[in-house]
Amino acid sequence: MSEVILRTVGLKKHFGGVQAVDGVDLEVPRGEFRAIIGPNGAGKTTLFNVITGDLRCDGGRVYFNGHDISRLPPHEISRYGISRTFQITSIFRRLSVLENVQTALLTHRRRHYDLLTPARPLFREEALALLARVGLEQEAARPSGVLSHGDQRRLELAIALASRPQLLMLDEPTAGMAPRERREIMELVARIGEEEGLTLLFTEHDMDIVFRVATRITVLHQGQVIAEGTPEEVRANAEVQRIYLGEHG
Amino acid sequence: MQWREMVGRLPLPLPLVEVRLQLWAVLLGAFLVVIPHFLSTFYVFLLTEMAIVALFAAAFNLLMGYGGMVSFGHAAYFALGAYGAALLVKKAGFPMLPALAAGPFVAAAGALLFGFFIVRLTAVYFAMLSLAFAQIVFTVIFKWYSFTGGDNGLLGIWPAAFLKSPIAYYYFVLAVTALGLAALYAIVSSPFGYALKAIRENPRRARYIGVHVKRHQLWAFVLSGFFSGLAGALFAFFNGSVFPDLAFFNKSFEPLVVVLLGGMHAFSGPLLGAVGFKLLETFVSSRWPVYWPLVMGAILVAVILVAPQGFAGLLARLAWWRKR
Amino acid sequence: MAFLQQLFPWITNGPLILVQVMSGLSVGMFLFLVSAGMSLIFGVTRIVNLAHGAFYMVAAYLMSSLVSLFPGHPLWFWVALLVSSLAVAALGGLIEVTLLRRIYRREHLLQLVLTFGLILIIGTLVLMVWGPENRTVPRPTALAGSLDIFGQPFPTYYLLVLILGPLIALALGLVFYRTRWGMLVRAATVDRDMLGALGVDVSRLFTQVFILGSWLAGLGGALAAPVVAVALGMDAEVLINAFVVVVIGGLGSFAGSLISALLVGQLQSFGILIFPAISIVLLFALMAVVLIVRPWGLLGRPEE
């Protein structure tokens, strides 16, 4: 068994009376493409937010590469090598496509307290190379807010990659896209993941995509892990079929 | 009408406008150097004031236009700069230049102290807490007769002998303002400025690319306070005196109005706005003082409804039309 | 105790303290009327209406003109109160329909500046109509005197406010918590998306809310007219106070406005006794402390 990159122990988070994440133990080995699935409200996004420091957990621990990152804020966690994308595309809408990626590169290299160097030429080539990677090199000069939805998702991916993550977390990367676009973007993610040796952790509603891309699947229900295994194992799991797959017919 | 249509998402971003600066800056600089010799003292004073207001507004716009943070209390830092310099002259016997140089540091220290609390809030709350601190500064200045002179102000804050004449002081203000604007321009085009714009656009995303958002905002606040204080110190020696109204909330709205008139998303916006604002103020308010606020209000409403990018936006649109 | 007594000689004077508490309460009631309207408007439309103080001022000036039409008539004062506050409500509705409606989707900064522009416009118009002199509004004869509370005088008119304020608070509470309209308003404040799901005509709701909020500002101004100097600049003063109240209570929270208005009323009433020199700064110090400790006000909720 290869080295574990991300481990959570008894992770908990509640909102008022609702236990959104209820004692989740996860172990993700390096290089794995792990899908987290579960019905709406199962706690997938909350789990993501707790791991990445967006929300503070009520109990439990998160370890990344052996470091305890449970109580760290997002900007520190990103420095350990975790990047993420959001369910609702999160980019800098009034900056150009190129500036979006350049800014991510600048901050990753800890240059953002530099007051004097003109930023325009900094990391330009590298940013263009990243854009080429996600197929946006033609759009570099446009304001990112006018891109199509699919292209905004690609840009978000480029921003996430700019900080050279080891673990890339994608929260419903294909939400709101047409079926063809969905396949394209997931193929892109998987290709980049393989080339870079990334570990992927993603949530997704489209089961075709989940079973095609994931090497291992965790099923979440009411904040708890109810099953985990290879796609075949999960597909065959009776309880999963009952509470989750059954709902979708 | 459904909710989403009305308030849901931000509308599509307006294309950012940046009037070409380099060439115009040179031409404008030459013009500003030559022009006072052809003008009466009245206009030399007016130009001096325009320069000070432009610097103040540009400092303010570092927060508003580039950082997306609206302060309702920036008069506090203008006043701290002015009073810092004036008090050093009056109480510590400093000569003009060292006092002037110290003013911005006093303002920056105030911005650091207040900003520490203010940047923890967002939007309207940010605006309100900045207003609250500014009112506290105002009240302290207003009430502390033994130190600040209260509403009698501090008089006799004159520039050094070689800057006594209006034209000499005008050149001095012009040079300092040009340096200040150059520094602000460098800041907004630096990696610091890029990260600041990123925070304005999307603080959450900024956090996830490794920016300590609050700390970054605090430094922006301090820098903005510093240059506001520089403008304040220049004003103290221009006016020859300082009064508590410098910290009053009316004064806090001045840079806001100027920046909106000029256009907040262009570096040149505050400069254009300062010229327009001062011209309007001088000519409208001297002729029809009663109607001045009405004109100002009507202009603001019109700008918001018709040209939310201000003068700079109009110029950019014009340039775009001519190119076609 | 002796030390305290030396510092504050009034501290053992029970009746004085009682009267201070009562006048603090009536100040709080004025503040509540104005700030509840502002908070209501913010809660639903997400606009911080800086012109709210200007509405208050317009009502006070209208009152000064109307009352002098039939001086001494026992009922006329109340008619004037109603007419001037309703006129301001209509003004608010007009402004909402013609101007504010066009900027709901814009950045909140632009909304703030637009309403700031309205302050300047309305202020100048008031100056043009009523001139620069201060005006006074006589109190109705029945309420012109003062009561004797254990030897301390207390203006009878304040008693009216002490009764009317809670009644209006109660009426608003009933509207918000017992009617379908009130439910919509609360829904809009808490979760805007819910409205869409309910199929509500949002723009009409906005206009109605704006009219009600403006009416409250107008009522506050009209009621205050006999006890304050009706003067230019009263808009800024009341705006700042109402703003502080709303921010302390939590923007959009009805109960928050009530609690914080009463708190600020007491602070103003006793601030003058305890720290006469810096009573103004107390208000802002209180707001600063609340915002630092509870950034969204006492009963407000965080914005996402």
Short mmCIF file of N, CA and C in Angstrom, two decimals, chain B residues 61-209:
data_model
loop_
_atom_site.label_atom_id
_atom_site.label_comp_id
_atom_site.label_asym_id
_atom_site.label_seq_id
_atom_site.Cartn_x
_atom_site.Cartn_y
_atom_site.Cartn_z
N ASN B 61 -8.51 55.68 -3.41
CA ASN B 61 -8.91 54.72 -4.43
C ASN B 61 -8.09 53.45 -4.39
N LEU B 62 -6.92 53.51 -3.76
CA LEU B 62 -6.17 52.26 -3.57
C LEU B 62 -7.07 51.27 -2.82
N LEU B 63 -7.81 51.79 -1.86
CA LEU B 63 -8.73 50.93 -1.13
C LEU B 63 -9.99 50.64 -1.93
N MET B 64 -10.63 51.70 -2.44
CA MET B 64 -11.95 51.51 -3.03
C MET B 64 -11.86 50.84 -4.39
N GLY B 65 -11.10 51.43 -5.30
CA GLY B 65 -11.06 50.91 -6.66
C GLY B 65 -10.30 49.60 -6.76
N TYR B 66 -9.18 49.52 -6.06
CA TYR B 66 -8.32 48.35 -6.22
C TYR B 66 -8.58 47.29 -5.16
N GLY B 67 -8.99 47.73 -3.96
CA GLY B 67 -9.20 46.75 -2.90
C GLY B 67 -10.66 46.43 -2.64
N GLY B 68 -11.58 47.20 -3.26
CA GLY B 68 -12.99 46.94 -3.03
C GLY B 68 -13.44 47.25 -1.61
N MET B 69 -12.71 48.12 -0.93
CA MET B 69 -13.07 48.45 0.46
C MET B 69 -13.48 49.93 0.51
N VAL B 70 -14.68 50.19 0.98
CA VAL B 70 -15.15 51.57 1.02
C VAL B 70 -15.03 52.13 2.42
N SER B 71 -14.18 53.10 2.57
CA SER B 71 -14.03 53.75 3.86
C SER B 71 -14.90 54.99 3.91
N PHE B 72 -15.66 55.14 4.98
CA PHE B 72 -16.42 56.38 5.20
C PHE B 72 -15.69 57.29 6.16
N GLY B 73 -14.46 56.96 6.46
CA GLY B 73 -13.77 57.76 7.46
C GLY B 73 -12.35 58.11 7.06
N HIS B 74 -12.13 58.32 5.75
CA HIS B 74 -10.75 58.58 5.37
C HIS B 74 -10.26 59.95 5.75
N ALA B 75 -11.18 60.83 6.08
CA ALA B 75 -10.76 62.14 6.57
C ALA B 75 -9.86 61.99 7.79
N ALA B 76 -10.06 60.92 8.55
CA ALA B 76 -9.24 60.72 9.76
C ALA B 76 -7.76 60.71 9.41
N TYR B 77 -7.39 60.06 8.32
CA TYR B 77 -5.97 59.91 8.00
C TYR B 77 -5.43 61.17 7.37
N PHE B 78 -6.28 61.84 6.59
CA PHE B 78 -5.93 63.18 6.07
C PHE B 78 -5.64 64.11 7.25
N ALA B 79 -6.55 64.08 8.22
CA ALA B 79 -6.40 64.96 9.38
C ALA B 79 -5.20 64.56 10.24
N LEU B 80 -4.98 63.28 10.40
CA LEU B 80 -3.84 62.85 11.20
C LEU B 80 -2.53 63.31 10.56
N GLY B 81 -2.47 63.25 9.23
CA GLY B 81 -1.28 63.75 8.54
C GLY B 81 -1.12 65.24 8.77
N ALA B 82 -2.24 65.97 8.62
CA ALA B 82 -2.20 67.43 8.77
C ALA B 82 -1.84 67.82 10.20
N TYR B 83 -2.55 67.21 11.15
CA TYR B 83 -2.29 67.55 12.55
C TYR B 83 -0.92 67.04 13.00
N GLY B 84 -0.52 65.87 12.51
CA GLY B 84 0.80 65.35 12.87
C GLY B 84 1.87 66.36 12.50
N ALA B 85 1.81 66.86 11.26
CA ALA B 85 2.79 67.83 10.81
C ALA B 85 2.66 69.14 11.60
N ALA B 86 1.42 69.60 11.76
CA ALA B 86 1.20 70.89 12.43
C ALA B 86 1.67 70.85 13.88
N LEU B 87 1.37 69.75 14.57
CA LEU B 87 1.77 69.65 15.97
C LEU B 87 3.28 69.58 16.12
N LEU B 88 3.94 68.91 15.18
CA LEU B 88 5.40 68.85 15.24
C LEU B 88 5.99 70.25 15.07
N VAL B 89 5.37 71.03 14.21
CA VAL B 89 5.85 72.41 14.04
C VAL B 89 5.59 73.23 15.31
N LYS B 90 4.35 73.12 15.81
CA LYS B 90 3.94 73.99 16.92
C LYS B 90 4.52 73.55 18.25
N LYS B 91 4.48 72.25 18.53
CA LYS B 91 4.82 71.78 19.87
C LYS B 91 6.27 71.33 19.98
N ALA B 92 6.83 70.82 18.87
CA ALA B 92 8.19 70.30 18.96
C ALA B 92 9.17 71.19 18.22
N GLY B 93 8.66 72.27 17.61
CA GLY B 93 9.54 73.19 16.93
C GLY B 93 10.25 72.63 15.72
N PHE B 94 9.63 71.63 15.09
CA PHE B 94 10.25 71.06 13.89
C PHE B 94 10.25 72.08 12.76
N PRO B 95 11.26 72.05 11.91
CA PRO B 95 11.18 72.82 10.67
C PRO B 95 10.15 72.17 9.74
N MET B 96 9.78 72.90 8.69
CA MET B 96 8.69 72.43 7.85
C MET B 96 8.93 71.06 7.23
N LEU B 97 10.08 70.88 6.57
CA LEU B 97 10.25 69.66 5.78
C LEU B 97 10.21 68.39 6.62
N PRO B 98 10.95 68.33 7.74
CA PRO B 98 10.85 67.12 8.56
C PRO B 98 9.42 66.91 9.10
N ALA B 99 8.75 67.99 9.44
CA ALA B 99 7.37 67.86 9.94
C ALA B 99 6.48 67.30 8.86
N LEU B 100 6.65 67.82 7.64
CA LEU B 100 5.85 67.35 6.52
C LEU B 100 6.11 65.86 6.27
N ALA B 101 7.39 65.48 6.38
CA ALA B 101 7.74 64.09 6.13
C ALA B 101 7.18 63.18 7.21
N ALA B 102 7.04 63.70 8.43
CA ALA B 102 6.57 62.86 9.53
C ALA B 102 5.05 62.68 9.48
N GLY B 103 4.33 63.67 8.91
CA GLY B 103 2.86 63.61 8.87
C GLY B 103 2.31 62.28 8.39
N PRO B 104 2.77 61.83 7.21
CA PRO B 104 2.23 60.56 6.70
C PRO B 104 2.48 59.38 7.64
N PHE B 105 3.58 59.42 8.37
CA PHE B 105 3.85 58.30 9.27
C PHE B 105 2.87 58.30 10.44
N VAL B 106 2.51 59.51 10.89
CA VAL B 106 1.47 59.59 11.94
C VAL B 106 0.17 58.98 11.42
N ALA B 107 -0.18 59.36 10.19
CA ALA B 107 -1.42 58.85 9.60
C ALA B 107 -1.34 57.34 9.43
N ALA B 108 -0.20 56.84 8.98
CA ALA B 108 -0.05 55.40 8.77
C ALA B 108 -0.17 54.65 10.10
N ALA B 109 0.39 55.25 11.16
CA ALA B 109 0.27 54.60 12.47
C ALA B 109 -1.19 54.52 12.89
N GLY B 110 -1.93 55.62 12.66
CA GLY B 110 -3.36 55.61 12.97
C GLY B 110 -4.10 54.57 12.13
N ALA B 111 -3.72 54.49 10.85
CA ALA B 111 -4.37 53.53 9.95
C ALA B 111 -4.07 52.10 10.40
N LEU B 112 -2.87 51.88 10.91
CA LEU B 112 -2.52 50.53 11.38
C LEU B 112 -3.37 50.16 12.59
N LEU B 113 -3.47 51.12 13.51
CA LEU B 113 -4.23 50.87 14.74
C LEU B 113 -5.71 50.63 14.44
N PHE B 114 -6.34 51.56 13.69
CA PHE B 114 -7.77 51.43 13.41
C PHE B 114 -8.02 50.32 12.39
N GLY B 115 -7.14 50.28 11.40
CA GLY B 115 -7.33 49.30 10.32
C GLY B 115 -7.35 47.88 10.84
N PHE B 116 -6.57 47.63 11.88
CA PHE B 116 -6.53 46.29 12.45
C PHE B 116 -7.94 45.80 12.77
N PHE B 117 -8.79 46.68 13.27
CA PHE B 117 -10.17 46.31 13.57
C PHE B 117 -11.06 46.41 12.34
N ILE B 118 -10.83 47.46 11.55
CA ILE B 118 -11.74 47.72 10.44
C ILE B 118 -11.70 46.61 9.40
N VAL B 119 -10.51 46.11 9.07
CA VAL B 119 -10.45 45.13 7.97
C VAL B 119 -11.05 43.79 8.35
N ARG B 120 -11.34 43.61 9.63
CA ARG B 120 -12.00 42.35 9.98
C ARG B 120 -13.45 42.34 9.52
N LEU B 121 -13.97 43.50 9.14
CA LEU B 121 -15.36 43.59 8.69
C LEU B 121 -15.41 43.75 7.18
N THR B 122 -16.63 43.61 6.65
CA THR B 122 -16.77 43.77 5.20
C THR B 122 -17.91 44.73 4.90
N ALA B 123 -17.90 45.21 3.67
CA ALA B 123 -18.98 46.00 3.09
C ALA B 123 -19.46 47.13 4.00
N VAL B 124 -20.76 47.14 4.28
CA VAL B 124 -21.34 48.25 5.03
C VAL B 124 -20.71 48.36 6.42
N TYR B 125 -20.42 47.23 7.02
CA TYR B 125 -19.85 47.25 8.37
C TYR B 125 -18.45 47.84 8.36
N PHE B 126 -17.72 47.52 7.31
CA PHE B 126 -16.40 48.11 7.12
C PHE B 126 -16.53 49.64 7.06
N ALA B 127 -17.47 50.09 6.24
CA ALA B 127 -17.69 51.53 6.08
C ALA B 127 -18.05 52.17 7.43
N MET B 128 -18.93 51.50 8.17
CA MET B 128 -19.41 52.09 9.42
C MET B 128 -18.33 52.14 10.49
N LEU B 129 -17.53 51.09 10.59
CA LEU B 129 -16.50 51.12 11.61
C LEU B 129 -15.45 52.17 11.25
N SER B 130 -15.15 52.32 9.97
CA SER B 130 -14.19 53.35 9.61
C SER B 130 -14.76 54.73 9.94
N LEU B 131 -16.07 54.90 9.73
CA LEU B 131 -16.70 56.17 10.11
C LEU B 131 -16.62 56.38 11.63
N ALA B 132 -16.86 55.32 12.38
CA ALA B 132 -16.83 55.45 13.84
C ALA B 132 -15.45 55.90 14.32
N PHE B 133 -14.41 55.29 13.79
CA PHE B 133 -13.07 55.69 14.21
C PHE B 133 -12.77 57.13 13.79
N ALA B 134 -13.26 57.50 12.61
CA ALA B 134 -13.01 58.87 12.17
C ALA B 134 -13.71 59.87 13.08
N GLN B 135 -14.93 59.52 13.52
CA GLN B 135 -15.63 60.43 14.43
C GLN B 135 -14.90 60.52 15.76
N ILE B 136 -14.29 59.41 16.16
CA ILE B 136 -13.52 59.45 17.41
C ILE B 136 -12.31 60.38 17.24
N VAL B 137 -11.64 60.25 16.12
CA VAL B 137 -10.50 61.15 15.86
C VAL B 137 -10.97 62.59 15.87
N PHE B 138 -12.10 62.83 15.19
CA PHE B 138 -12.64 64.19 15.14
C PHE B 138 -12.91 64.71 16.55
N THR B 139 -13.56 63.88 17.36
CA THR B 139 -13.94 64.34 18.69
C THR B 139 -12.71 64.61 19.55
N VAL B 140 -11.72 63.74 19.44
CA VAL B 140 -10.51 63.96 20.22
C VAL B 140 -9.86 65.29 19.83
N ILE B 141 -9.76 65.51 18.52
CA ILE B 141 -9.16 66.77 18.07
C ILE B 141 -9.98 67.95 18.55
N PHE B 142 -11.30 67.79 18.45
CA PHE B 142 -12.22 68.89 18.75
C PHE B 142 -12.21 69.25 20.23
N LYS B 143 -12.05 68.22 21.08
CA LYS B 143 -12.21 68.46 22.51
C LYS B 143 -10.89 68.71 23.25
N TRP B 144 -9.79 68.32 22.66
CA TRP B 144 -8.53 68.36 23.40
C TRP B 144 -7.85 69.72 23.20
N TYR B 145 -8.47 70.73 23.82
CA TYR B 145 -8.01 72.10 23.60
C TYR B 145 -6.53 72.29 23.87
N SER B 146 -6.06 71.72 25.01
CA SER B 146 -4.69 72.02 25.42
C SER B 146 -3.67 71.53 24.40
N PHE B 147 -4.02 70.48 23.65
CA PHE B 147 -3.04 69.91 22.73
C PHE B 147 -3.30 70.32 21.28
N THR B 148 -4.56 70.18 20.85
CA THR B 148 -4.87 70.41 19.44
C THR B 148 -5.48 71.79 19.19
N GLY B 149 -5.77 72.51 20.27
CA GLY B 149 -6.40 73.80 20.08
C GLY B 149 -7.91 73.71 19.87
N GLY B 150 -8.47 72.49 19.92
CA GLY B 150 -9.91 72.34 19.76
C GLY B 150 -10.41 72.98 18.49
N ASP B 151 -11.59 73.63 18.57
CA ASP B 151 -12.12 74.24 17.34
C ASP B 151 -11.44 75.55 16.97
N ASN B 152 -10.51 76.00 17.81
CA ASN B 152 -9.70 77.15 17.38
C ASN B 152 -8.64 76.73 16.37
N GLY B 153 -8.38 75.44 16.29
CA GLY B 153 -7.38 74.95 15.35
C GLY B 153 -5.97 75.35 15.76
N LEU B 154 -5.06 75.08 14.87
CA LEU B 154 -3.66 75.50 15.07
C LEU B 154 -3.32 76.43 13.92
N LEU B 155 -2.83 77.59 14.26
CA LEU B 155 -2.56 78.60 13.23
C LEU B 155 -1.05 78.76 13.03
N GLY B 156 -0.73 79.40 11.91
CA GLY B 156 0.67 79.73 11.66
C GLY B 156 1.53 78.53 11.27
N ILE B 157 0.93 77.63 10.45
CA ILE B 157 1.70 76.48 9.97
C ILE B 157 2.20 76.83 8.58
N TRP B 158 3.27 77.58 8.51
CA TRP B 158 3.68 78.06 7.19
C TRP B 158 4.84 77.25 6.64
N PRO B 159 4.93 77.20 5.30
CA PRO B 159 6.05 76.47 4.70
C PRO B 159 7.38 77.19 4.92
N ALA B 160 8.45 76.48 4.62
CA ALA B 160 9.79 77.05 4.74
C ALA B 160 9.91 78.29 3.84
N ALA B 161 10.91 79.13 4.15
CA ALA B 161 11.04 80.42 3.47
C ALA B 161 11.09 80.27 1.95
N PHE B 162 11.82 79.28 1.47
CA PHE B 162 11.97 79.17 0.01
C PHE B 162 10.70 78.68 -0.68
N LEU B 163 9.70 78.30 0.10
CA LEU B 163 8.44 77.84 -0.49
C LEU B 163 7.30 78.82 -0.21
N LYS B 164 7.66 80.01 0.28
CA LYS B 164 6.63 80.96 0.70
C LYS B 164 5.72 81.43 -0.42
N SER B 165 6.28 81.65 -1.61
CA SER B 165 5.43 82.21 -2.67
C SER B 165 4.47 81.13 -3.17
N PRO B 166 3.27 81.56 -3.59
CA PRO B 166 2.28 80.58 -4.06
C PRO B 166 2.83 79.68 -5.16
N ILE B 167 3.59 80.27 -6.10
CA ILE B 167 4.08 79.44 -7.20
C ILE B 167 5.09 78.42 -6.69
N ALA B 168 5.98 78.85 -5.78
CA ALA B 168 6.98 77.93 -5.25
C ALA B 168 6.29 76.77 -4.53
N TYR B 169 5.29 77.11 -3.72
CA TYR B 169 4.61 76.04 -2.99
C TYR B 169 3.84 75.15 -3.96
N TYR B 170 3.29 75.77 -5.01
CA TYR B 170 2.60 74.97 -6.02
C TYR B 170 3.55 73.94 -6.63
N TYR B 171 4.75 74.39 -7.02
CA TYR B 171 5.71 73.44 -7.60
C TYR B 171 6.06 72.33 -6.61
N PHE B 172 6.20 72.75 -5.37
CA PHE B 172 6.54 71.77 -4.35
C PHE B 172 5.43 70.71 -4.24
N VAL B 173 4.18 71.18 -4.15
CA VAL B 173 3.05 70.24 -4.05
C VAL B 173 2.98 69.36 -5.30
N LEU B 174 3.21 69.99 -6.45
CA LEU B 174 3.17 69.24 -7.70
C LEU B 174 4.20 68.11 -7.68
N ALA B 175 5.41 68.44 -7.22
CA ALA B 175 6.48 67.43 -7.20
C ALA B 175 6.14 66.32 -6.22
N VAL B 176 5.70 66.70 -5.02
CA VAL B 176 5.40 65.68 -4.01
C VAL B 176 4.22 64.81 -4.48
N THR B 177 3.20 65.47 -5.04
CA THR B 177 2.06 64.71 -5.53
C THR B 177 2.48 63.76 -6.64
N ALA B 178 3.32 64.24 -7.54
CA ALA B 178 3.77 63.37 -8.64
C ALA B 178 4.50 62.16 -8.07
N LEU B 179 5.35 62.39 -7.07
CA LEU B 179 6.05 61.26 -6.45
C LEU B 179 5.06 60.30 -5.79
N GLY B 180 4.11 60.89 -5.08
CA GLY B 180 3.11 60.05 -4.40
C GLY B 180 2.30 59.23 -5.40
N LEU B 181 1.88 59.88 -6.49
CA LEU B 181 1.09 59.17 -7.49
C LEU B 181 1.93 58.09 -8.15
N ALA B 182 3.22 58.41 -8.40
CA ALA B 182 4.09 57.39 -9.00
C ALA B 182 4.20 56.19 -8.07
N ALA B 183 4.35 56.46 -6.79
CA ALA B 183 4.45 55.35 -5.84
C ALA B 183 3.15 54.54 -5.83
N LEU B 184 2.01 55.23 -5.84
CA LEU B 184 0.73 54.51 -5.84
C LEU B 184 0.56 53.70 -7.13
N TYR B 185 1.03 54.29 -8.23
CA TYR B 185 0.92 53.56 -9.49
C TYR B 185 1.78 52.29 -9.45
N ALA B 186 2.98 52.45 -8.88
CA ALA B 186 3.85 51.28 -8.75
C ALA B 186 3.16 50.22 -7.89
N ILE B 187 2.51 50.66 -6.83
CA ILE B 187 1.87 49.70 -5.92
C ILE B 187 0.75 48.94 -6.62
N VAL B 188 -0.09 49.67 -7.38
CA VAL B 188 -1.21 48.95 -7.99
C VAL B 188 -0.74 48.05 -9.12
N SER B 189 0.44 48.34 -9.70
CA SER B 189 0.90 47.43 -10.76
C SER B 189 1.85 46.37 -10.25
N SER B 190 2.09 46.35 -8.95
CA SER B 190 3.03 45.38 -8.38
C SER B 190 2.31 44.08 -8.06
N PRO B 191 3.05 43.06 -7.71
CA PRO B 191 2.39 41.82 -7.24
C PRO B 191 1.45 42.10 -6.07
N PHE B 192 1.83 43.02 -5.19
CA PHE B 192 0.94 43.39 -4.09
C PHE B 192 -0.40 43.87 -4.64
N GLY B 193 -0.33 44.73 -5.65
CA GLY B 193 -1.55 45.27 -6.25
C GLY B 193 -2.38 44.20 -6.93
N TYR B 194 -1.71 43.26 -7.60
CA TYR B 194 -2.44 42.16 -8.24
C TYR B 194 -3.21 41.35 -7.19
N ALA B 195 -2.52 41.06 -6.09
CA ALA B 195 -3.19 40.27 -5.05
C ALA B 195 -4.35 41.07 -4.45
N LEU B 196 -4.16 42.39 -4.36
CA LEU B 196 -5.23 43.23 -3.81
C LEU B 196 -6.46 43.20 -4.71
N LYS B 197 -6.22 43.29 -6.01
CA LYS B 197 -7.35 43.21 -6.94
C LYS B 197 -8.01 41.84 -6.86
N ALA B 198 -7.19 40.83 -6.69
CA ALA B 198 -7.74 39.48 -6.57
C ALA B 198 -8.67 39.40 -5.36
N ILE B 199 -8.27 40.02 -4.27
CA ILE B 199 -9.12 40.02 -3.07
C ILE B 199 -10.42 40.76 -3.35
N ARG B 200 -10.30 41.88 -4.06
CA ARG B 200 -11.52 42.63 -4.40
C ARG B 200 -12.49 41.75 -5.19
N GLU B 201 -11.95 41.01 -6.14
CA GLU B 201 -12.80 40.20 -6.99
C GLU B 201 -13.40 39.02 -6.25
N ASN B 202 -12.61 38.40 -5.38
CA ASN B 202 -13.04 37.12 -4.83
C ASN B 202 -12.16 36.74 -3.63
N PRO B 203 -12.53 37.23 -2.45
CA PRO B 203 -11.66 37.00 -1.29
C PRO B 203 -11.46 35.52 -0.99
N ARG B 204 -12.49 34.72 -1.24
CA ARG B 204 -12.37 33.31 -0.92
C ARG B 204 -11.32 32.65 -1.81
N ARG B 205 -11.42 32.93 -3.10
CA ARG B 205 -10.46 32.36 -4.03
C ARG B 205 -9.06 32.86 -3.69
N ALA B 206 -8.97 34.13 -3.33
CA ALA B 206 -7.66 34.70 -2.97
C ALA B 206 -7.05 33.93 -1.81
N ARG B 207 -7.87 33.59 -0.84
CA ARG B 207 -7.40 32.81 0.30
C ARG B 207 -6.83 31.48 -0.17
N TYR B 208 -7.52 30.86 -1.13
CA TYR B 208 -7.10 29.53 -1.58
C TYR B 208 -5.89 29.56 -2.52
N ILE B 209 -5.48 30.74 -2.94
CA ILE B 209 -4.20 30.76 -3.64
C ILE B 209 -3.10 31.25 -2.70
#
